[in-house]
PDB file of C-alpha atoms in Angstrom:
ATOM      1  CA  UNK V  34     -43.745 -40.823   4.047  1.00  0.00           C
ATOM      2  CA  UNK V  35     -44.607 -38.054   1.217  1.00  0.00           C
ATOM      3  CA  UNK V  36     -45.049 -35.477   3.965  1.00  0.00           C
ATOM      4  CA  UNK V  37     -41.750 -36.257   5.990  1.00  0.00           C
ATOM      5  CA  UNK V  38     -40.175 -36.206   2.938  1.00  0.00           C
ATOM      6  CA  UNK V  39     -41.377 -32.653   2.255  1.00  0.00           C
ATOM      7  CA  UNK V  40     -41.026 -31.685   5.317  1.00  0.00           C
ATOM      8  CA  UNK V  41     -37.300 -32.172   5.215  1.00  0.00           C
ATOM      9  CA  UNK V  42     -37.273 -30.976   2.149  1.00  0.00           C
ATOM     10  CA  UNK V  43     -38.984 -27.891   3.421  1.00  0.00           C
ATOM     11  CA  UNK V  44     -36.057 -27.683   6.769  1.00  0.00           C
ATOM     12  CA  UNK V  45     -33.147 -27.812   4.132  1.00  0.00           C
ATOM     13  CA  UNK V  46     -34.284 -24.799   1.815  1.00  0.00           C
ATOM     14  CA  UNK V  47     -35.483 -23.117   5.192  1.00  0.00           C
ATOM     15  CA  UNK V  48     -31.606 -24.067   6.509  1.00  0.00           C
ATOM     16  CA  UNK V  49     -30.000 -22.538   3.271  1.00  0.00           C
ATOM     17  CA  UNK V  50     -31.475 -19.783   2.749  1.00  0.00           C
ATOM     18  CA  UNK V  51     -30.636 -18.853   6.669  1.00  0.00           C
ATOM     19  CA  UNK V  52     -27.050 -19.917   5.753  1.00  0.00           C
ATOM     20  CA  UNK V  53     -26.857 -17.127   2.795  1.00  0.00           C
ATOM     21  CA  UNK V  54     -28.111 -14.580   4.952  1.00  0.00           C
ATOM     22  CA  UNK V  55     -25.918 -15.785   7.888  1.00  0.00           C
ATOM     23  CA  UNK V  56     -23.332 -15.302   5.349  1.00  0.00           C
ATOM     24  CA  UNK V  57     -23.770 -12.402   3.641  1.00  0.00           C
ATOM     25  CA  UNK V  58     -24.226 -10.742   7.749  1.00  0.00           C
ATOM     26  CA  UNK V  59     -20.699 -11.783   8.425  1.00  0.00           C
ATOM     27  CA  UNK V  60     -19.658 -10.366   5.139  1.00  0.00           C
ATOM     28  CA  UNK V  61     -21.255  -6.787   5.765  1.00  0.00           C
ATOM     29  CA  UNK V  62     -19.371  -6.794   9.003  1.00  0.00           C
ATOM     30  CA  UNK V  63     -15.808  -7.841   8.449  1.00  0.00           C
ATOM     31  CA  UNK V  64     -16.157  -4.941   5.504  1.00  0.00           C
ATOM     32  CA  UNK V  65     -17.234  -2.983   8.383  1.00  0.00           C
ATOM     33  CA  UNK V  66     -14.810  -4.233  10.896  1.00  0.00           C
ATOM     34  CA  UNK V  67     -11.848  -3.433   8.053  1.00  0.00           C
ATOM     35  CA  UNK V  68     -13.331  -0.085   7.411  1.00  0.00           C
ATOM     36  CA  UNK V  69     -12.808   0.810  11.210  1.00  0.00           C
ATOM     37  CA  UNK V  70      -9.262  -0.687  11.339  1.00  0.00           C
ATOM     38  CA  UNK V  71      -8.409   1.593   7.893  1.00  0.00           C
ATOM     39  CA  UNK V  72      -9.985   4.552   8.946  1.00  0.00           C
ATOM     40  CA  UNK V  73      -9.624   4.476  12.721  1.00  0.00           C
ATOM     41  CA  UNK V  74      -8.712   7.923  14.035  1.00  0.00           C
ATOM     42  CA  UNK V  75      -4.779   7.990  14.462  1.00  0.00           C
ATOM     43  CA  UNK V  76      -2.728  11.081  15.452  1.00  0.00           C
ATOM     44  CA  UNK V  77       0.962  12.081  14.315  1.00  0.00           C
ATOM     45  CA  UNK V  78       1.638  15.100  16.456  1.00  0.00           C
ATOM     46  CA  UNK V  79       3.027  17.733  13.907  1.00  0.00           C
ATOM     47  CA  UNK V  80       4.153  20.580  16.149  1.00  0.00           C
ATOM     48  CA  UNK V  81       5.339  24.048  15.109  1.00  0.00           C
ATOM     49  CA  UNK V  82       8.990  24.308  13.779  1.00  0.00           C
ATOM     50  CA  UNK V  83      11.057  26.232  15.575  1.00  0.00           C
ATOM     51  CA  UNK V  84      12.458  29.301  13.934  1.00  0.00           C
ATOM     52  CA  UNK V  85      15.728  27.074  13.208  1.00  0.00           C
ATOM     53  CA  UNK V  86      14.241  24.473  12.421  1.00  0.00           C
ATOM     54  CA  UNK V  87      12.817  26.223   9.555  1.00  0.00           C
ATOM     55  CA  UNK V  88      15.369  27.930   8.532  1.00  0.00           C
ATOM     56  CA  UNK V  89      17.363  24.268   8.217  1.00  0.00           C
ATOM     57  CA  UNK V  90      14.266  23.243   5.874  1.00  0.00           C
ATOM     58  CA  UNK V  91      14.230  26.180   3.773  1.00  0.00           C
ATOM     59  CA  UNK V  92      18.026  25.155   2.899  1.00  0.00           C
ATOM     60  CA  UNK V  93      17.627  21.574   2.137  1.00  0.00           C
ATOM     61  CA  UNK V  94      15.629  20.780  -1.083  1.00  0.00           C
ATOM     62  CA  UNK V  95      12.780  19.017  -0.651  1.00  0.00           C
ATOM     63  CA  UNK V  96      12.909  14.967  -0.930  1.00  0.00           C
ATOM     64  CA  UNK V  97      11.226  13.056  -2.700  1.00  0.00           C
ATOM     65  CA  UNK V  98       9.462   9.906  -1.538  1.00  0.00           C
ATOM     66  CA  UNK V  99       9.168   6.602  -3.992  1.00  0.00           C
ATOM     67  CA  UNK V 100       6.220   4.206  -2.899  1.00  0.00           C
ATOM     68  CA  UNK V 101       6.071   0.791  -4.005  1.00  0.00           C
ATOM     69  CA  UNK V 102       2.306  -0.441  -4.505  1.00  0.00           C
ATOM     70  CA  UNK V 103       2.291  -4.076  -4.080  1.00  0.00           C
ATOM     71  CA  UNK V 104       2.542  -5.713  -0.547  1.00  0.00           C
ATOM     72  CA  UNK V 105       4.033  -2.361   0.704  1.00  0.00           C
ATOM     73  CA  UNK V 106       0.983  -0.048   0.067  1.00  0.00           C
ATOM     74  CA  UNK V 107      -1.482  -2.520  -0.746  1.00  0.00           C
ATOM     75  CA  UNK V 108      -2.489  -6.134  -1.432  1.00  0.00           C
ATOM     76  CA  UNK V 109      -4.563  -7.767  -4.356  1.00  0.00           C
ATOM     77  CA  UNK V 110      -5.335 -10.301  -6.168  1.00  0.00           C
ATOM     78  CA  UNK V 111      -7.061 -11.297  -9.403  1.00  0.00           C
ATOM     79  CA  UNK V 112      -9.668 -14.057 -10.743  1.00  0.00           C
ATOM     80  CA  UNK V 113      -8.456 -17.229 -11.014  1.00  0.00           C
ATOM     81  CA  UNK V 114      -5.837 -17.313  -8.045  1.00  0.00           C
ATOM     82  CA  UNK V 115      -6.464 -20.674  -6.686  1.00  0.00           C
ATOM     83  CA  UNK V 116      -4.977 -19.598  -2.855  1.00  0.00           C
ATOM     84  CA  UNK V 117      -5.327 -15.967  -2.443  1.00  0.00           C
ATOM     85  CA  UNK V 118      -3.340 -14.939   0.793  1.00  0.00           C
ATOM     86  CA  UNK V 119      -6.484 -13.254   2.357  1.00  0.00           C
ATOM     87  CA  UNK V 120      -8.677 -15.206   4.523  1.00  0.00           C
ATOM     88  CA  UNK V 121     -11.555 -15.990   1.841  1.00  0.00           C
ATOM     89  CA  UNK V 122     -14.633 -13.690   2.633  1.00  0.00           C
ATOM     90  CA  UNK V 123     -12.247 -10.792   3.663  1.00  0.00           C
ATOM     91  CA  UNK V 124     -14.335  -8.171   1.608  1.00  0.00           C
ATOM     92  CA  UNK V 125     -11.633  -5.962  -0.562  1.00  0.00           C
ATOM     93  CA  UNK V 126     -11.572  -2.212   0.085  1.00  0.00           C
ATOM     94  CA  UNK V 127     -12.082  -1.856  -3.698  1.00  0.00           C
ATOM     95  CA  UNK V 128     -12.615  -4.096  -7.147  1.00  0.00           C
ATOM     96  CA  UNK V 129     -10.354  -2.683 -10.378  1.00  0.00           C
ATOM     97  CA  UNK V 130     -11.718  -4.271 -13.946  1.00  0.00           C
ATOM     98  CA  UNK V 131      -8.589  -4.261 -16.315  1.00  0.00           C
ATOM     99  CA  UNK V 132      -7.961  -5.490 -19.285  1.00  0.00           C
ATOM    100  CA  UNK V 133      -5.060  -7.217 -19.877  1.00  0.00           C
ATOM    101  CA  UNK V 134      -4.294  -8.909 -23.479  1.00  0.00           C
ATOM    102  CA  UNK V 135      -7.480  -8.191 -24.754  1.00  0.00           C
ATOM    103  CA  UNK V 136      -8.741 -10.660 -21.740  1.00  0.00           C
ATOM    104  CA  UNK V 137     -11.033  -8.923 -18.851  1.00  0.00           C
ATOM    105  CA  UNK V 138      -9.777  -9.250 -15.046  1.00  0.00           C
ATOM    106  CA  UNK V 139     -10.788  -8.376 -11.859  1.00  0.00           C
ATOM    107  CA  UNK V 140      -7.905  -7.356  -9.283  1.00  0.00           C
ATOM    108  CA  UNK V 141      -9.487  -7.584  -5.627  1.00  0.00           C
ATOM    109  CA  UNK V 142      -7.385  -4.676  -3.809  1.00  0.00           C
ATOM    110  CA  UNK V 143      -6.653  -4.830   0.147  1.00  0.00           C
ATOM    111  CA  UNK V 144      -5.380  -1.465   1.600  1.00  0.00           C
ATOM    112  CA  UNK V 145      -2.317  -1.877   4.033  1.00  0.00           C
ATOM    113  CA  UNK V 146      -3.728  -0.339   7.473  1.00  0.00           C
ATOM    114  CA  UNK V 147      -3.780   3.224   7.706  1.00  0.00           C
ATOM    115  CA  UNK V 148      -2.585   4.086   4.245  1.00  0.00           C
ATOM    116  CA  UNK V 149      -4.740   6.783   3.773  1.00  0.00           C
ATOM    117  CA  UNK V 150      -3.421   8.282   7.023  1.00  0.00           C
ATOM    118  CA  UNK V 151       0.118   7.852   6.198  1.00  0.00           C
ATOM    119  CA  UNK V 152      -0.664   9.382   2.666  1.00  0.00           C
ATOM    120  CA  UNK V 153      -1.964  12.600   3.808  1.00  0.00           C
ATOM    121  CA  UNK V 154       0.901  13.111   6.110  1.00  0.00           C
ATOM    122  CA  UNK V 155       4.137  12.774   3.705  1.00  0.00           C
ATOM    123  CA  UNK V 156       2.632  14.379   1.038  1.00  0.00           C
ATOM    124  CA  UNK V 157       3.192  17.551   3.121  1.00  0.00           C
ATOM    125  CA  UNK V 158       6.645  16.644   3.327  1.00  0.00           C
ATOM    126  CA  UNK V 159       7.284  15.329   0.445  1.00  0.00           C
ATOM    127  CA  UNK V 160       7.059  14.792  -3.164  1.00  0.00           C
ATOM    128  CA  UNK V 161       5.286  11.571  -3.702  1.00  0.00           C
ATOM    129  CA  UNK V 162       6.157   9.268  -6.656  1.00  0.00           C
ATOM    130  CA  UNK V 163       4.862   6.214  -7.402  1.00  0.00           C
ATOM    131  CA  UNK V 164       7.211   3.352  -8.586  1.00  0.00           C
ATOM    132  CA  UNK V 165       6.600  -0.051  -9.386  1.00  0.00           C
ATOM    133  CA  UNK V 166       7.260  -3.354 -11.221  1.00  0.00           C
ATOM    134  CA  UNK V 167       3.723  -4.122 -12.209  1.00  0.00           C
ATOM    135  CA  UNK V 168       1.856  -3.139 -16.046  1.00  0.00           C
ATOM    136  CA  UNK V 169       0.923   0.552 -15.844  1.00  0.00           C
ATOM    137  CA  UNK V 170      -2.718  -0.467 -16.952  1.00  0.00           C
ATOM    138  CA  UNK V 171      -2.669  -1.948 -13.234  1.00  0.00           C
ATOM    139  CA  UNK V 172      -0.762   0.128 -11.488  1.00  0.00           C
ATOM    140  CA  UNK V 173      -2.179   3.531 -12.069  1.00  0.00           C
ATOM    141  CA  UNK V 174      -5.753   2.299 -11.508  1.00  0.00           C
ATOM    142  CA  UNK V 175      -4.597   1.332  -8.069  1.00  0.00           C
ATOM    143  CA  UNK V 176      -2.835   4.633  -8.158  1.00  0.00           C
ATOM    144  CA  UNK V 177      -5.817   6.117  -8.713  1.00  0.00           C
ATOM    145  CA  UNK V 178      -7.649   4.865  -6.038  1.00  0.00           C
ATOM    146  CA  UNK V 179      -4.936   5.481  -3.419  1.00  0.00           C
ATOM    147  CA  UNK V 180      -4.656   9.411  -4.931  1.00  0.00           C
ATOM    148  CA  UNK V 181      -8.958   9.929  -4.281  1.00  0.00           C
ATOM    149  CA  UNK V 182      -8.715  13.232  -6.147  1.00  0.00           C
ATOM    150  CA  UNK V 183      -5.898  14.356  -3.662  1.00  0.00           C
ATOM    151  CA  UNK V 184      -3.863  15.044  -6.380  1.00  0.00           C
ATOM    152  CA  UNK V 185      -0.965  13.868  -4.388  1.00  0.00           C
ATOM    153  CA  UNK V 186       0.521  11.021  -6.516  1.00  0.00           C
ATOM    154  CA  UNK V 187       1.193  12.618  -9.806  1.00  0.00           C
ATOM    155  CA  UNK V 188       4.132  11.345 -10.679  1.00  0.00           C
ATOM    156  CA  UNK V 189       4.500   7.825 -11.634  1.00  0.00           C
ATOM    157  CA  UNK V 190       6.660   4.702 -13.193  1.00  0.00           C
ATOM    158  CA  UNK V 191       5.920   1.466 -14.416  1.00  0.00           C
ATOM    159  CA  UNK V 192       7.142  -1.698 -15.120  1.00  0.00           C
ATOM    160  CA  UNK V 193       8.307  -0.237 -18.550  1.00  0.00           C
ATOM    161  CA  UNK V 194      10.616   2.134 -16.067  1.00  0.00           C
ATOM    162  CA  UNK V 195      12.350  -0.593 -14.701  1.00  0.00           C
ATOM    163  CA  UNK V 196      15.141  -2.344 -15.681  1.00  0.00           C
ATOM    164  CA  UNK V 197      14.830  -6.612 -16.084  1.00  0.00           C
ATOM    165  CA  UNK V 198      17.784  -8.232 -14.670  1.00  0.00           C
ATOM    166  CA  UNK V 199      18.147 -11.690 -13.962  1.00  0.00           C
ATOM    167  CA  UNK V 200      14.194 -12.539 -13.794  1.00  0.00           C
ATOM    168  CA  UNK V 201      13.697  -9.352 -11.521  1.00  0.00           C
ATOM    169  CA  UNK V 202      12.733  -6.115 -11.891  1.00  0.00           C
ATOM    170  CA  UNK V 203      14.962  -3.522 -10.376  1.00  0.00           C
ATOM    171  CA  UNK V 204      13.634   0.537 -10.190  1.00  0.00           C
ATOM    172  CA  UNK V 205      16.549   2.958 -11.546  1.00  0.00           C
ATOM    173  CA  UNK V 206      16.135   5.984  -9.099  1.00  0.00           C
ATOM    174  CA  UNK V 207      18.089   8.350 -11.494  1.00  0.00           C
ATOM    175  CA  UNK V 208      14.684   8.085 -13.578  1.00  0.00           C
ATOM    176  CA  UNK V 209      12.737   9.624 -11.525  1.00  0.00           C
ATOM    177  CA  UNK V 210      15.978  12.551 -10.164  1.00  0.00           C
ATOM    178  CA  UNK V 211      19.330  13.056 -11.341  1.00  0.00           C
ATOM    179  CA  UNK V 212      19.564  13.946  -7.701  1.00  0.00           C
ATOM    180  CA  UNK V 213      19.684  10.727  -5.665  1.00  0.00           C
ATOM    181  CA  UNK V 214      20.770  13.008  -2.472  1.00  0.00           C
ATOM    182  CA  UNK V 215      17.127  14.010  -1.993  1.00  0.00           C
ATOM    183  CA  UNK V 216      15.349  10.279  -2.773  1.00  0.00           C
ATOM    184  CA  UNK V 217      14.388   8.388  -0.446  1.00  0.00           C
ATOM    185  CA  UNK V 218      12.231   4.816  -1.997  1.00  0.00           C
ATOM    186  CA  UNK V 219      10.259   2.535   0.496  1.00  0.00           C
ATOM    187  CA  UNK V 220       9.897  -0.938  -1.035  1.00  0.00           C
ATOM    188  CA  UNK V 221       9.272  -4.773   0.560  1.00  0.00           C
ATOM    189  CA  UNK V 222      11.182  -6.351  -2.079  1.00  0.00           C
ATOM    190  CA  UNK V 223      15.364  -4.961  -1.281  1.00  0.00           C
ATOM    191  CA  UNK V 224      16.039  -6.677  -4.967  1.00  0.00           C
ATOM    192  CA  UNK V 225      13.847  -3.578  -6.933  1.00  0.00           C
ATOM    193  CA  UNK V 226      16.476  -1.012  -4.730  1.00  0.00           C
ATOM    194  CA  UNK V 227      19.363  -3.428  -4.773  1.00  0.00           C
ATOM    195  CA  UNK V 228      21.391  -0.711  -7.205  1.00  0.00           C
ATOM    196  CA  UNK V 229      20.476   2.196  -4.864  1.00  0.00           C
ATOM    197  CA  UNK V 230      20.519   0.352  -1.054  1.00  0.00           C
ATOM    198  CA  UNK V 231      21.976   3.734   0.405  1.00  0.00           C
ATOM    199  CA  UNK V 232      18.306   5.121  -0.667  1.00  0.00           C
ATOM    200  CA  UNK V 233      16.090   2.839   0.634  1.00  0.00           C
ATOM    201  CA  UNK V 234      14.268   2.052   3.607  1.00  0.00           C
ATOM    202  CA  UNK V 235      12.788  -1.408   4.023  1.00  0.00           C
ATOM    203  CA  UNK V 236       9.332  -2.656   4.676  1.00  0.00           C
ATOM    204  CA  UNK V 237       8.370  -6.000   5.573  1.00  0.00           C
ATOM    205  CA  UNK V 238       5.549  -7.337   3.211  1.00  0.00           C
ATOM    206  CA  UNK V 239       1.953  -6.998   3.734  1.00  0.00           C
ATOM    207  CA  UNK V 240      -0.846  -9.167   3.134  1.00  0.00           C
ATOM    208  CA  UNK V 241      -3.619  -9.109   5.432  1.00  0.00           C
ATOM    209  CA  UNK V 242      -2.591  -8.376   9.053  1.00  0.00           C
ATOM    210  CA  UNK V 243      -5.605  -5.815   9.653  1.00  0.00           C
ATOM    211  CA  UNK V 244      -3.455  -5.080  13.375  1.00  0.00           C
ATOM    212  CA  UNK V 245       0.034  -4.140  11.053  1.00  0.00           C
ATOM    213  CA  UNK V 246       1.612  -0.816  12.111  1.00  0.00           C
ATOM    214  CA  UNK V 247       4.184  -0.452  10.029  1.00  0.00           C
ATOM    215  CA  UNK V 248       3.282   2.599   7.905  1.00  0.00           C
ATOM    216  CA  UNK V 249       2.522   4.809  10.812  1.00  0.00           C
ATOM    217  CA  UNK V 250       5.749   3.370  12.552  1.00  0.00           C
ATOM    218  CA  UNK V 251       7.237   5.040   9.678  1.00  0.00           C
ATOM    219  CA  UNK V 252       6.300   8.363   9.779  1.00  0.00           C
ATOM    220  CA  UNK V 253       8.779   9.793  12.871  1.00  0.00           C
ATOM    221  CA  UNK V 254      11.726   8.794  10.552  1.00  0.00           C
ATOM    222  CA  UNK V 255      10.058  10.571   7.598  1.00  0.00           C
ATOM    223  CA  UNK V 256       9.757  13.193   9.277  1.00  0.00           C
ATOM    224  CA  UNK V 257      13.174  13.747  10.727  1.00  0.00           C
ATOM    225  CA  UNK V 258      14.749  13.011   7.179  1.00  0.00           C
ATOM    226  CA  UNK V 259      13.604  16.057   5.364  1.00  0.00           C
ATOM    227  CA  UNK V 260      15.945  18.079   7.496  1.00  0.00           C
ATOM    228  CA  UNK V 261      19.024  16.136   6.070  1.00  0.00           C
ATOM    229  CA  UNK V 262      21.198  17.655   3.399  1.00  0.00           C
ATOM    230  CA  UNK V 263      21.455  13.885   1.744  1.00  0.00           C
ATOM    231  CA  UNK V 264      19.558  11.408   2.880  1.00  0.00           C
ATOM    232  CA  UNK V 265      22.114   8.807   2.157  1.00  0.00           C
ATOM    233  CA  UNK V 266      24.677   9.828   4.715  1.00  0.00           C
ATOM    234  CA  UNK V 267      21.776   8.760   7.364  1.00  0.00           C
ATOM    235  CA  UNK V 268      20.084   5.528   5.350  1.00  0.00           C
ATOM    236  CA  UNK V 269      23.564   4.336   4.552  1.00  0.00           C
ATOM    237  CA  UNK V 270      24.820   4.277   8.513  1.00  0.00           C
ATOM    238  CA  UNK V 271      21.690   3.369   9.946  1.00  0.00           C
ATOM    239  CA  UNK V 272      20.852  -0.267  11.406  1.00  0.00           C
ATOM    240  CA  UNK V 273      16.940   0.225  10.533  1.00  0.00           C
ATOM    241  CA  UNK V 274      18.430  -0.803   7.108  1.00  0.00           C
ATOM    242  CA  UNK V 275      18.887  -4.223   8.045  1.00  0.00           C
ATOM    243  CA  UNK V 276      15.731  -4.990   9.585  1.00  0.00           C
ATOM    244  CA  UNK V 277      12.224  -4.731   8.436  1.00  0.00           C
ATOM    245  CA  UNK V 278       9.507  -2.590  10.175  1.00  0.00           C
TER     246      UNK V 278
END
């Protein structure tokens, strides 16, 4: 009876220890798995300008791009959420450590697919700012981490920037230019644009859809607004505006 007894005592330790390993396999490659999806080789054909088309550049000014962080760049959440909206074992692409009223807390940070990608791309078109409603102790870690030393997301606004109305924040685009011809702010949430809608071109939220396109879907608009004098008289006309990519 002794020996059975240690013998299945002997199968369950045997049986967990195989289970943490099992585990910590699959978590090694679903990081690796997201790592591919992120940083899977994707092309945007940039071809030469033709001789008017550069001249047409040279007499715009150049626009300037306003990029929400939360659910349109990237996804996180902190200790203590109770139902985070990633699958649990979905391994972040990085870990901030904040602290936030003198209390420590870890923000686990999911990058929207191909970020990096679509980063690289509009910064040679653009001005990049970032804009949003979270504390700037937060948001220009994640900043930060999006910028890698690229240098490419200097400027940037807070929640401090924004202006509370009604329970929500909403972003005041003459903050960041006097200008509002040459803005151009992409945002999930149309309440943080609602005073500037002829600026703005939605995004649908993003949470963990590793297959989500949206940012490179993007890019051919991006692209073809640089070349307008005021990027309102195209936003404002344009059925894009009431749909979400």
């Amino acid at each position: 009876m002794l020996k059975t007894r240690q013998c299945l005592l002997g199968i369950r330790s045997f049986l967990g220890v195989t289970s943490r390993i099992w585990s910590f396999i699959l978590y090694i490659l679903r990081k690796h798995l997201r790592t591919i999806i992120q940083y899977q080789t994707v092309r945007y054909d940039t071809l030469p300008l033709s001789p008017i088309s550069r001249n047409r550049l040279h007499a715009v000014k150049k626009k300037i791009l306003v990029l929400d962080l939360d659910e349109t760049l990237i996804h996180s959440h902190h200790d203590g959420v109770l139902r985070p909206t990633v699958r649990p074992g979905t391994p972040p692409d990085f870990i901030l450590k904040v602290v936030i009223d003198k209390h420590p807390v870890r923000f686990f940070v999911h990058k929207r697919p191909h970020v990096d990608f679509f980063l690289e791309v509009v910064s040679q078109w653009y001005e990049l700012v970032v804009f949003t409603a979270s504390m700037e102790i937060y948001g220009s870690a994640v900043a930060d981490k999006l910028d890698n030393n690229r240098d490419i997301l200097k400027r940037r606004y807070y929640r401090q920037h924004c202006t509370l109305d009604l329970g929500s924040y909403i972003k005041d685009l003459s903050v960041v230019h006097s200008d509002l011809s040459s803005i151009v702010i992409l945002d999930n949430s149309p309440g943080a644009y609602r005073s500037h809608p002829d600026n703005a071109i939605p995004i649908k939220s993003w949470f963990s859809d590793p297959s989500d396109t949206a940012l490179l879907n993007l890019l051919p608009m991006l692209d073809a607004l640089r070349f307008t004098s005021d990027v309102r008289s195209v936003l404002s006309r344009n059925l894009h505006q009431h749909r979400l990519w």
